[in-house]
Short mmCIF file of N, CA and C in Angstrom, two decimals:
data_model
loop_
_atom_site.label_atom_id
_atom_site.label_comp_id
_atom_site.label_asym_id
_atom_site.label_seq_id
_atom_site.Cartn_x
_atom_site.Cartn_y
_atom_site.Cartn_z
N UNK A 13 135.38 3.57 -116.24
CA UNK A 13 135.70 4.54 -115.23
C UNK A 13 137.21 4.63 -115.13
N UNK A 14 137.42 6.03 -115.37
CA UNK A 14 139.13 5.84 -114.57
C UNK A 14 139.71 7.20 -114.27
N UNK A 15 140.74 7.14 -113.19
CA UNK A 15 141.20 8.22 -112.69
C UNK A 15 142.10 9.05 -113.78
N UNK A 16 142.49 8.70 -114.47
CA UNK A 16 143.64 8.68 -115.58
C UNK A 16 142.85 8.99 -116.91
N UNK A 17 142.24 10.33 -116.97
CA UNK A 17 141.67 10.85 -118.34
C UNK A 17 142.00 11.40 -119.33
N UNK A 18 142.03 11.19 -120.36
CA UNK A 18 143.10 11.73 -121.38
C UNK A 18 142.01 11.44 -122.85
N UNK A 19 142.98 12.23 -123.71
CA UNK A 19 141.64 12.22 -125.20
C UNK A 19 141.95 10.89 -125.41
N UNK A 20 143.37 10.51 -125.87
CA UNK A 20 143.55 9.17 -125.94
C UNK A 20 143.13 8.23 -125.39
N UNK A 21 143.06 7.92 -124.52
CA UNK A 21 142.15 6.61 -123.10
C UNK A 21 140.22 6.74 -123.91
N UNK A 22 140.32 7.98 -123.80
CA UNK A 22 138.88 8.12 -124.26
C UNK A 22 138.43 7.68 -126.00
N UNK A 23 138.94 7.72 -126.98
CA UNK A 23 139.14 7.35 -127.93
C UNK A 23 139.14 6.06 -128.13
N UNK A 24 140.31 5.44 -127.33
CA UNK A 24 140.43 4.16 -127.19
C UNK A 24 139.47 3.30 -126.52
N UNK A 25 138.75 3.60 -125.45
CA UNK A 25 137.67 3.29 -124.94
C UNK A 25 136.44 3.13 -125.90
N UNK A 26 136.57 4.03 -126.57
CA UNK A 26 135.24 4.29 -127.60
C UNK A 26 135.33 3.18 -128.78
N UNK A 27 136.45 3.06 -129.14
CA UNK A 27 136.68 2.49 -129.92
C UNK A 27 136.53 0.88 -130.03
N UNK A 28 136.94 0.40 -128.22
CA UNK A 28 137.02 -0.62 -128.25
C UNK A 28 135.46 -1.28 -127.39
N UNK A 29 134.65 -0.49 -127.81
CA UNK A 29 132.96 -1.03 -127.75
C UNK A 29 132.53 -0.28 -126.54
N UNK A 30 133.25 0.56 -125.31
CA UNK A 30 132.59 1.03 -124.37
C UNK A 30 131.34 1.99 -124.87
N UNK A 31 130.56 2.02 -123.72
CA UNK A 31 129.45 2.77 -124.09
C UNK A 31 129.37 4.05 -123.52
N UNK A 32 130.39 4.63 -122.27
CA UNK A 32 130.48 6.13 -121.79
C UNK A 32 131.73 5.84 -120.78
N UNK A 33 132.72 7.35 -121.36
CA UNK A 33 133.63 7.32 -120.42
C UNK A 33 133.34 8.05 -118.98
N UNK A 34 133.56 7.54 -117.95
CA UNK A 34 133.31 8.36 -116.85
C UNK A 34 134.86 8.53 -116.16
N UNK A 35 134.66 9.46 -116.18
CA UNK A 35 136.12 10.02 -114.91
C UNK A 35 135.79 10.26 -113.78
N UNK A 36 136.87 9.77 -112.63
CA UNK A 36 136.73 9.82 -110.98
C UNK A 36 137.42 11.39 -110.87
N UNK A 37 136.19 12.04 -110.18
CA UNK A 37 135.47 11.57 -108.93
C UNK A 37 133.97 11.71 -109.94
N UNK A 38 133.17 10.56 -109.39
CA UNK A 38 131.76 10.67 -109.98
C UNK A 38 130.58 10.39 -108.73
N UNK A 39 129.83 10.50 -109.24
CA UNK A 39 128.17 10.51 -108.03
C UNK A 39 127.73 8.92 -108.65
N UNK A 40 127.56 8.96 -107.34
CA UNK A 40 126.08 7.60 -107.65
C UNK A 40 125.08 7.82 -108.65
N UNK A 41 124.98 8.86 -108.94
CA UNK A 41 123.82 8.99 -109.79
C UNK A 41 123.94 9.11 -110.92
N UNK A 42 125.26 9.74 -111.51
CA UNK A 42 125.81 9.66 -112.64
C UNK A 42 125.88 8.34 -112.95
N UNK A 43 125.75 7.82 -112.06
CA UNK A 43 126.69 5.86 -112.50
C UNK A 43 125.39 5.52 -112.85
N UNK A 44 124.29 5.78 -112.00
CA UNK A 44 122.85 5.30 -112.44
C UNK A 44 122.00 5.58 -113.41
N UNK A 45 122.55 7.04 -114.16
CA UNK A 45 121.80 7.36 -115.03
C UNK A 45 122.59 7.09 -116.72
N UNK A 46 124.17 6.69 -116.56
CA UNK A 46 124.69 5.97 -117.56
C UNK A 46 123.93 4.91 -117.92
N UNK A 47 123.71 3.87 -116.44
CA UNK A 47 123.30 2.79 -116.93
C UNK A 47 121.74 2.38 -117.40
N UNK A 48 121.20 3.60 -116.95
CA UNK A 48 119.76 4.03 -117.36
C UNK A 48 119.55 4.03 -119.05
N UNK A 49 120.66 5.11 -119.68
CA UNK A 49 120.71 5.43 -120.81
C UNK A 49 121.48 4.02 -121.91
N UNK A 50 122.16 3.20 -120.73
CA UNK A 50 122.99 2.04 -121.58
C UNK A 50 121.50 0.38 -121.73
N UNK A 51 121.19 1.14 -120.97
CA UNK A 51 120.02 -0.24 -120.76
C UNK A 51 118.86 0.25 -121.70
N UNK A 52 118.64 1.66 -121.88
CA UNK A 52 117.46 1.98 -122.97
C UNK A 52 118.35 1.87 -124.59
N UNK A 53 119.92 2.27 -124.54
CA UNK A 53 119.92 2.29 -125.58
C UNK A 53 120.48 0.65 -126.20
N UNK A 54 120.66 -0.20 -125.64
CA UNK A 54 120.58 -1.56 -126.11
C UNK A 54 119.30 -2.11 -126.29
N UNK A 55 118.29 -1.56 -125.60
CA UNK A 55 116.52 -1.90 -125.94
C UNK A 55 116.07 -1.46 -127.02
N UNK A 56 116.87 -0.02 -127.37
CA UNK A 56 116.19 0.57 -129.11
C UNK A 56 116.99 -0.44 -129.81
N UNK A 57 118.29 -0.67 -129.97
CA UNK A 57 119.34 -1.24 -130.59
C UNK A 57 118.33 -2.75 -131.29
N UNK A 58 118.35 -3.07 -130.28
CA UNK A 58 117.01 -4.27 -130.29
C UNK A 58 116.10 -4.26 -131.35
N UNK A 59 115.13 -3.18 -130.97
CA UNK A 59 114.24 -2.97 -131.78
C UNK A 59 114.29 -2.80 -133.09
N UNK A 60 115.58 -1.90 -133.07
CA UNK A 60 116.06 -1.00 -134.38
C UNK A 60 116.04 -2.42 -135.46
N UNK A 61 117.29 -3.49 -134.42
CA UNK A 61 117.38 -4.32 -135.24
C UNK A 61 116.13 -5.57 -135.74
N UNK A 62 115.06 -5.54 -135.03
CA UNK A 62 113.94 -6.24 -135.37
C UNK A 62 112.71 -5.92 -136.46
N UNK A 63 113.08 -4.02 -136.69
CA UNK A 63 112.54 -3.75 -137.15
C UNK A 63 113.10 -3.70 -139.03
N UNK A 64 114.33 -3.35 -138.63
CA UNK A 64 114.88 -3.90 -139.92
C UNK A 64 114.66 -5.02 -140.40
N UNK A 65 114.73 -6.15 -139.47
CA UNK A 65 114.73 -7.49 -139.97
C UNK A 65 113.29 -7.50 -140.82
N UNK A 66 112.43 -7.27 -139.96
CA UNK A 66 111.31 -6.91 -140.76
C UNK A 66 110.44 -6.22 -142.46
N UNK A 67 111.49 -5.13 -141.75
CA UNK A 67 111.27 -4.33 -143.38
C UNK A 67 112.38 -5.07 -144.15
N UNK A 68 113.28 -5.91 -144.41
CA UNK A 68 113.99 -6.75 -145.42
C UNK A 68 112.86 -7.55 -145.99
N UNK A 69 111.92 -8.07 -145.27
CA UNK A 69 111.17 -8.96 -145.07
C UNK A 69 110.08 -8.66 -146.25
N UNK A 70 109.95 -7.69 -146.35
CA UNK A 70 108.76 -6.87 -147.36
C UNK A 70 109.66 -6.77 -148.82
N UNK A 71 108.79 -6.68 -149.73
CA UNK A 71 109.11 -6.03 -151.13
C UNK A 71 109.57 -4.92 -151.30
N UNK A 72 110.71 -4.61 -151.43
CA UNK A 72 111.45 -2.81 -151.60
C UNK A 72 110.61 -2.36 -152.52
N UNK A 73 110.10 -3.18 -154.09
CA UNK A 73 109.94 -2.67 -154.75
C UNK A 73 108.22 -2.13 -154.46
N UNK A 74 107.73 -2.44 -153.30
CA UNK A 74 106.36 -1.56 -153.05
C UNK A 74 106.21 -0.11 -152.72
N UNK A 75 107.47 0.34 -152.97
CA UNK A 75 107.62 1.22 -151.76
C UNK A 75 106.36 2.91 -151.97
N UNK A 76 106.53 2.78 -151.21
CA UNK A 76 105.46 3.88 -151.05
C UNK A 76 105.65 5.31 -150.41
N UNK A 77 105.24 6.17 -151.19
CA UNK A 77 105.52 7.74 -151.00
C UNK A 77 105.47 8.32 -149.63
N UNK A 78 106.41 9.06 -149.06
CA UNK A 78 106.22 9.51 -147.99
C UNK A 78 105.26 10.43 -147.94
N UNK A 79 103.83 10.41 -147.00
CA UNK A 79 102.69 11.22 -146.41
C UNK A 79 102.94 12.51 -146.28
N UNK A 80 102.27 13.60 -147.85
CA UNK A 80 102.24 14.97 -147.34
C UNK A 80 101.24 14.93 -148.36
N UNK A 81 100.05 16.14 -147.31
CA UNK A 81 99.53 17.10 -148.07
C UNK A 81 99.70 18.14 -149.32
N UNK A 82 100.51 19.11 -148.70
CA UNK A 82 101.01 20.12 -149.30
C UNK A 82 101.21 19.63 -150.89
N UNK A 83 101.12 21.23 -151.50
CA UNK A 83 101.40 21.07 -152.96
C UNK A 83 102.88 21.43 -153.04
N UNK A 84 103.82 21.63 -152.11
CA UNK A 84 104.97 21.86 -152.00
C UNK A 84 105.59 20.20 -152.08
N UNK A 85 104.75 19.68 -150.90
CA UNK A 85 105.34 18.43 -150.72
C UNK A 85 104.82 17.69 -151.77
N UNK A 86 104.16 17.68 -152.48
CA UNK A 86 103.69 16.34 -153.41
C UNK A 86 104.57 16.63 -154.28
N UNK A 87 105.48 18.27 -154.48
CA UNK A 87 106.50 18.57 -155.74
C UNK A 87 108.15 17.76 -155.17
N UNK A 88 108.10 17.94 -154.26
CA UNK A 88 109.17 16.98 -153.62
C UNK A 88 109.33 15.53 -153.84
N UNK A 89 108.10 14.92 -153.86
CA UNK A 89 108.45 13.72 -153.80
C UNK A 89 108.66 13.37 -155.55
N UNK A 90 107.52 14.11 -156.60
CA UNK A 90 107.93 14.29 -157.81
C UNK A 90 109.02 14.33 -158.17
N UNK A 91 109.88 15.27 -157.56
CA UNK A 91 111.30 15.41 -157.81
C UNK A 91 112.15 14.28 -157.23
N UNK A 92 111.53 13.82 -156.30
CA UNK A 92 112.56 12.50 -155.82
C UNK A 92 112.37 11.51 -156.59
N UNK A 93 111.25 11.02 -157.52
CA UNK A 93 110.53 10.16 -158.16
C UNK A 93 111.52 10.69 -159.53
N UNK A 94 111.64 11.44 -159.58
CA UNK A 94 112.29 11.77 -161.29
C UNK A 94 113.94 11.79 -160.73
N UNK A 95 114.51 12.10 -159.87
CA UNK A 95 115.70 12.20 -159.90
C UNK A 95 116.36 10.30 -159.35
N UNK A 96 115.71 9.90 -158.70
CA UNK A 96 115.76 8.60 -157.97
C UNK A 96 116.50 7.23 -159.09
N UNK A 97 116.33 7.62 -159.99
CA UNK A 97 116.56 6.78 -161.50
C UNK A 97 118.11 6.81 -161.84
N UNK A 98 118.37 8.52 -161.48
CA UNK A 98 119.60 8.58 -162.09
C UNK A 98 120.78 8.15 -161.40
N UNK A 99 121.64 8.82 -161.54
CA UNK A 99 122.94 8.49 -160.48
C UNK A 99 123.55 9.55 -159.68
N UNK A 100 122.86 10.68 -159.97
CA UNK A 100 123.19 12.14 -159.27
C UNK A 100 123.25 11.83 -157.64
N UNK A 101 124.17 12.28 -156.99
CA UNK A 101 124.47 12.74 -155.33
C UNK A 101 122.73 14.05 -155.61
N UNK A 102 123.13 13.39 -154.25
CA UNK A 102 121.40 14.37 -154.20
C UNK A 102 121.41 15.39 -152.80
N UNK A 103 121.49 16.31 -152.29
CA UNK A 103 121.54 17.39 -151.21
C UNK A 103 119.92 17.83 -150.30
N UNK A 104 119.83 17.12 -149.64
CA UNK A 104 118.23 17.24 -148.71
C UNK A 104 118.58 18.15 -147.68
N UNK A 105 118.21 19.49 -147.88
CA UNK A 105 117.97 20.73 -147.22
C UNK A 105 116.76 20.68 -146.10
N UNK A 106 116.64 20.98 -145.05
CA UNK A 106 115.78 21.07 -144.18
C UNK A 106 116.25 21.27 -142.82
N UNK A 107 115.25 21.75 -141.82
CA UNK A 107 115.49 21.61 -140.47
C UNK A 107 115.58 20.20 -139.74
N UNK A 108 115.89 19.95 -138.75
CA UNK A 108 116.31 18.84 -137.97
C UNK A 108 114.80 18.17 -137.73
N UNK A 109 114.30 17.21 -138.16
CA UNK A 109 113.25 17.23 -138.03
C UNK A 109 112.19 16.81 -138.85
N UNK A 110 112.87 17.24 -140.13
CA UNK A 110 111.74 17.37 -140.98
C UNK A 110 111.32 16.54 -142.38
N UNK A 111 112.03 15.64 -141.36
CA UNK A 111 111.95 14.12 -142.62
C UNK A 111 113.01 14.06 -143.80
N UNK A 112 114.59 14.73 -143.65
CA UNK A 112 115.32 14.19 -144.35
C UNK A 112 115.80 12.89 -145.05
N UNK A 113 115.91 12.07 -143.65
CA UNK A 113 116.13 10.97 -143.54
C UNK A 113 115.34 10.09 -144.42
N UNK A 114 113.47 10.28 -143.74
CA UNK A 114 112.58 9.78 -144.75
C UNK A 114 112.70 10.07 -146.05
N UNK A 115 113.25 10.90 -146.83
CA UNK A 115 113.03 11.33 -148.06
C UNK A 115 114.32 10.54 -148.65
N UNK A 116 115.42 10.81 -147.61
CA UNK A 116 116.95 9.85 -148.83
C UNK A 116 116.15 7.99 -148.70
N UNK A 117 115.31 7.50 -147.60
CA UNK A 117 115.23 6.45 -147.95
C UNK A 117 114.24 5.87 -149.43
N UNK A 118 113.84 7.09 -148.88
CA UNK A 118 112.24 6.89 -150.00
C UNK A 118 113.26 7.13 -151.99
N UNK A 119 114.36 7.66 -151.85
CA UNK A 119 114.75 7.59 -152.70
C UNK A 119 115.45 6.87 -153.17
N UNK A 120 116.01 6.32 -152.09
CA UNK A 120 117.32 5.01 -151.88
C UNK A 120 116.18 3.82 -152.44
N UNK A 121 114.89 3.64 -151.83
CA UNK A 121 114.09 2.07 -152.37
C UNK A 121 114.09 2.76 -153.53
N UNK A 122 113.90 3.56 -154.36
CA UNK A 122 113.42 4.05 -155.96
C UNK A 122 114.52 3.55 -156.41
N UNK A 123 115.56 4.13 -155.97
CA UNK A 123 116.76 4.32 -157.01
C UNK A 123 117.38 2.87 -157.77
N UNK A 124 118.40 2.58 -158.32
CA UNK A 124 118.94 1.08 -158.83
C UNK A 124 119.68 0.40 -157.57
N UNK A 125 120.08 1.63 -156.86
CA UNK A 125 120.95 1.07 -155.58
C UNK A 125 120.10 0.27 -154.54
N UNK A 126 118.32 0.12 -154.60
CA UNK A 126 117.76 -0.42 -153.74
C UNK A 126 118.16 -1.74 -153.17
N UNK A 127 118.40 -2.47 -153.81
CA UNK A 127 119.21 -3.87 -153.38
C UNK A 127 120.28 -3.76 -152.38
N UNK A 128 121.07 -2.61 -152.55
CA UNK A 128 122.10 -2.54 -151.77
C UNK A 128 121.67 -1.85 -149.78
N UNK A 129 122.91 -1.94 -149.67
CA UNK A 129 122.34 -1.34 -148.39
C UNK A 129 122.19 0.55 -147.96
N UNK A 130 122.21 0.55 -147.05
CA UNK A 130 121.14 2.35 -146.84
C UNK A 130 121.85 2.38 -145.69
N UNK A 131 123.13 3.32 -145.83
CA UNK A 131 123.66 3.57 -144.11
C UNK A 131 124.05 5.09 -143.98
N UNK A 132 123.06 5.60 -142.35
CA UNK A 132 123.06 6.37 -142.21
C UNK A 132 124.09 6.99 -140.48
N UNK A 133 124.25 7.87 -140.98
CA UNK A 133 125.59 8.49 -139.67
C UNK A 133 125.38 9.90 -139.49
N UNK A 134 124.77 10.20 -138.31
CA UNK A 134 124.34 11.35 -137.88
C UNK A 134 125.82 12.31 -137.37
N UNK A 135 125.98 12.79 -138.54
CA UNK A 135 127.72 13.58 -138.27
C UNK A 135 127.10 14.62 -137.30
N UNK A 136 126.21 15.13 -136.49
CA UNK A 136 126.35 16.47 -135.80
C UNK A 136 126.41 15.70 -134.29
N UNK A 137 126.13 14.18 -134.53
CA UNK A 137 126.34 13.92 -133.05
C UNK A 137 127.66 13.36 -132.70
N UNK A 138 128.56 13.50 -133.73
CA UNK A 138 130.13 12.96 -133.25
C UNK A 138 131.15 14.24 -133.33
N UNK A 139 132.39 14.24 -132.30
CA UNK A 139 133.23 14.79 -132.56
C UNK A 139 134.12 14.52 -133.63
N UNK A 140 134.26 15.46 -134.60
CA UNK A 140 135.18 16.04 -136.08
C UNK A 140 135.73 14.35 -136.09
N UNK A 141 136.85 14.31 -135.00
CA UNK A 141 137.71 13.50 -135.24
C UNK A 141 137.15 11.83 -135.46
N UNK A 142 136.22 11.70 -134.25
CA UNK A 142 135.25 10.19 -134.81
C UNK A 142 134.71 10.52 -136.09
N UNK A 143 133.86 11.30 -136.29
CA UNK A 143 133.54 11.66 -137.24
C UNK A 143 134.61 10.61 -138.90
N UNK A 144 135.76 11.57 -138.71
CA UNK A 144 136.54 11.12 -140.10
C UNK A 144 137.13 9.68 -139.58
N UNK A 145 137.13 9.20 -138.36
CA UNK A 145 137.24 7.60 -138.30
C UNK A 145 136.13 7.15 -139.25
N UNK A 146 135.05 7.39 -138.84
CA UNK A 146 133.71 6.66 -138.29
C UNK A 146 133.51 6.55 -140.25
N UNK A 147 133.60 7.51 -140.92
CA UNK A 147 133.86 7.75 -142.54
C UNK A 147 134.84 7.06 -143.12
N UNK A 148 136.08 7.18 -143.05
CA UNK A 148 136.68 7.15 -143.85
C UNK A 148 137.94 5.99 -143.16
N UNK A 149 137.50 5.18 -141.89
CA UNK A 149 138.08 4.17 -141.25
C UNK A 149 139.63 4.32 -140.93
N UNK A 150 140.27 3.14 -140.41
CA UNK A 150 141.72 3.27 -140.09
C UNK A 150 142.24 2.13 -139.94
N UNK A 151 143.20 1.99 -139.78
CA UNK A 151 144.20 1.00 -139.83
C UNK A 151 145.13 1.00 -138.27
N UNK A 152 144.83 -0.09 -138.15
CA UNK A 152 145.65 -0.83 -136.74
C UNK A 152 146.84 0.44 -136.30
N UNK A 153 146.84 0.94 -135.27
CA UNK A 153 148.18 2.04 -134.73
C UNK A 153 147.98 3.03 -135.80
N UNK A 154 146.88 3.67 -136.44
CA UNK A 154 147.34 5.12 -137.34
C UNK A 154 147.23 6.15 -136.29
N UNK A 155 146.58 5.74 -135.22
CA UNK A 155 146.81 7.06 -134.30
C UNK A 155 146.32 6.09 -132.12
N UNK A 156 146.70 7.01 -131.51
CA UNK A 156 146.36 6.40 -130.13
C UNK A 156 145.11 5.79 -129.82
N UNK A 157 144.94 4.86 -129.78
CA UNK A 157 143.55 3.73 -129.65
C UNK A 157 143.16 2.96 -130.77
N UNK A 158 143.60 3.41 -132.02
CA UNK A 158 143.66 2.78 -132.88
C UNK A 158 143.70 1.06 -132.74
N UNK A 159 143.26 0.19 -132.35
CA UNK A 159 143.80 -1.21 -131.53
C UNK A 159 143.31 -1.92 -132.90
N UNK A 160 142.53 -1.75 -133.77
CA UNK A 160 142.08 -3.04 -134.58
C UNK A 160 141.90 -2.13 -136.41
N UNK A 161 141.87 -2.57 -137.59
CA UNK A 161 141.63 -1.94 -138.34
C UNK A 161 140.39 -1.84 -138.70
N UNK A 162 139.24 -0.23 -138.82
CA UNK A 162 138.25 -0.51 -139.09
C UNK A 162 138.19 0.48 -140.57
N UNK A 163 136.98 -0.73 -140.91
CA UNK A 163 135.99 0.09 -142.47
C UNK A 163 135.41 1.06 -142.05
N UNK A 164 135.76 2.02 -143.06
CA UNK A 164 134.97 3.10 -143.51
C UNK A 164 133.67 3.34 -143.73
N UNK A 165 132.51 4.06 -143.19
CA UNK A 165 131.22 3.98 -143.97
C UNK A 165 130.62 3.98 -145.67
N UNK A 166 132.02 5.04 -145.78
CA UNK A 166 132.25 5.27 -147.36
C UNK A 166 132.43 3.99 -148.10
N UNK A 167 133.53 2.83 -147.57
CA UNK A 167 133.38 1.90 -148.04
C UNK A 167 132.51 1.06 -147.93
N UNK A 168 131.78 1.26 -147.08
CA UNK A 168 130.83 -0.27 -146.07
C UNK A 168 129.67 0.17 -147.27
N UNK A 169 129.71 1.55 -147.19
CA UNK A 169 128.37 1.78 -148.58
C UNK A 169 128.17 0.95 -149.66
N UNK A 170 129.60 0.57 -150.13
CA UNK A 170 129.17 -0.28 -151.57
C UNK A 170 128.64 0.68 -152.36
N UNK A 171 127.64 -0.34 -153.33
CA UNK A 171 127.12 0.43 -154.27
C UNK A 171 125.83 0.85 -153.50
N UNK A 172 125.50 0.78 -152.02
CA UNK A 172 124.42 1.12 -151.91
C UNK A 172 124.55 3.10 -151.72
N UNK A 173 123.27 3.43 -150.44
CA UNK A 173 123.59 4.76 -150.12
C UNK A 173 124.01 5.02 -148.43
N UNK A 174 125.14 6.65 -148.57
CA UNK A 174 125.22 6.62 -147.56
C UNK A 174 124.38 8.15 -146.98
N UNK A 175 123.89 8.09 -146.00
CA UNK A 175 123.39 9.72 -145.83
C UNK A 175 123.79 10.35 -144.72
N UNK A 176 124.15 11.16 -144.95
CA UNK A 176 124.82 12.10 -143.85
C UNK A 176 123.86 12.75 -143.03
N UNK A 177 123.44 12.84 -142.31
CA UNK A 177 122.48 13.48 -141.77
C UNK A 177 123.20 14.84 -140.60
N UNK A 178 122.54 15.79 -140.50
CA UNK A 178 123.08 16.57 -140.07
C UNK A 178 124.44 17.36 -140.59
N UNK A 179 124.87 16.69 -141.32
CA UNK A 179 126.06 17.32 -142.34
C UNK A 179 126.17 18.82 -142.00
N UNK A 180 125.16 20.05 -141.50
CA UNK A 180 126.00 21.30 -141.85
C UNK A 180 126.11 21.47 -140.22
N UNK A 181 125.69 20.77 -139.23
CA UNK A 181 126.23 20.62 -137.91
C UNK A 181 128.13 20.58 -138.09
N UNK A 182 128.69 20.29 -138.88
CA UNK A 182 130.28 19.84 -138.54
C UNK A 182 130.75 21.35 -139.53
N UNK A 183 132.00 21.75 -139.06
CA UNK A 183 133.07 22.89 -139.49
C UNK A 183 132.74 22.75 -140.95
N UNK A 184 133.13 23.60 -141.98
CA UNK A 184 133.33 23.32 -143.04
C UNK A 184 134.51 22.78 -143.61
N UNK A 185 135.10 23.25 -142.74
CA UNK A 185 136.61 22.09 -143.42
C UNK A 185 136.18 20.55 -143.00
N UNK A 186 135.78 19.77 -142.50
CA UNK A 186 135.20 18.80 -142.42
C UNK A 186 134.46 18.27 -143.58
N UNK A 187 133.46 19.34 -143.85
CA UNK A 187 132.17 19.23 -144.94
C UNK A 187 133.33 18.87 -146.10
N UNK A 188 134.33 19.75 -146.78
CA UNK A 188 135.41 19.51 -147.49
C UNK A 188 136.26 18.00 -147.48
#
């Protein structure tokens, strides 16, 4: 919370683990429904992370086709099954919704990179500027809040995969 709001303060806040900036003057209820949303989202966080622990836990190499009928969809996963081998960047077109995500993982266990890790960053839910932090990292003071040097996703990828999700949500000079 603070009286004193600025992009910078806010940046820096973000940066340094807060979970929502609030500026005075605020309601009781705002304060209650932050902590509503901070208490559910450390409960998924939880999960998220139990459930991973879990699926490490299993054989990658079982992996199994994502569930469709369609003769559209059984040509999809064909194509993920034949392209999954190579080393090609791969472009998953679809609405919000519609199992992108499922399909880069289902290709990520196929591919050689399965060993490695699978990190995903929903670019339509950050502003531009986190955004090219949150990618492409920074170094101690490169800009206001800057307080510690962080990795890049690009780098944190390794040889595994990274997926962009939401990708045509951000400007195109961004996409560039």
């Amino acid at each position: 919370m603070t009286a004193q709001a600025s992009l910078q303060t806010a940046v820096r806040a973000v940066n340094e683990g807060a979970f929502y900036y609030l500026q005075k003057p605020f309601s009781n209820d705002e304060v209650l429904a932050i902590c509503k949303r901070a208490v559910e989202t450390r409960r998924l966080s939880t999960e998220n992370r139990e459930l991973k622990r879990e699926i490490l836990q299993r054989d990658l190499r079982s992996t199994r086709a994502p569930i469709g009928k369609s003769a559209a969809f059984r040509r999809v996963v064909e194509l993920a099954q034949t392209v999954a081998p190579t080393d090609s960047t791969v472009l998953i077109c679809g609405e919000s919704g519609t199992g992108k995500e499922v399909m880069a993982r289902y290709l990520h266990d196929l591919s050689t990179r399965a060993e490695q890790d699978f990190l995903s960053i929903n670019c339509g839910a950050l502003p531009e500027t986190l955004l090219e932090s949150e990618l492409f990292g920074h170094v101690e003071g490169s800009f206001t809040g800057a307080v510690k040097d962080k990795q890049g996703l690009l780098v944190a990828a390794g040889g595994g995969t990274l997926f962009l999700d939401e990708i045509g949500e951000t400007s195109p000079a961004t996409q560039v």
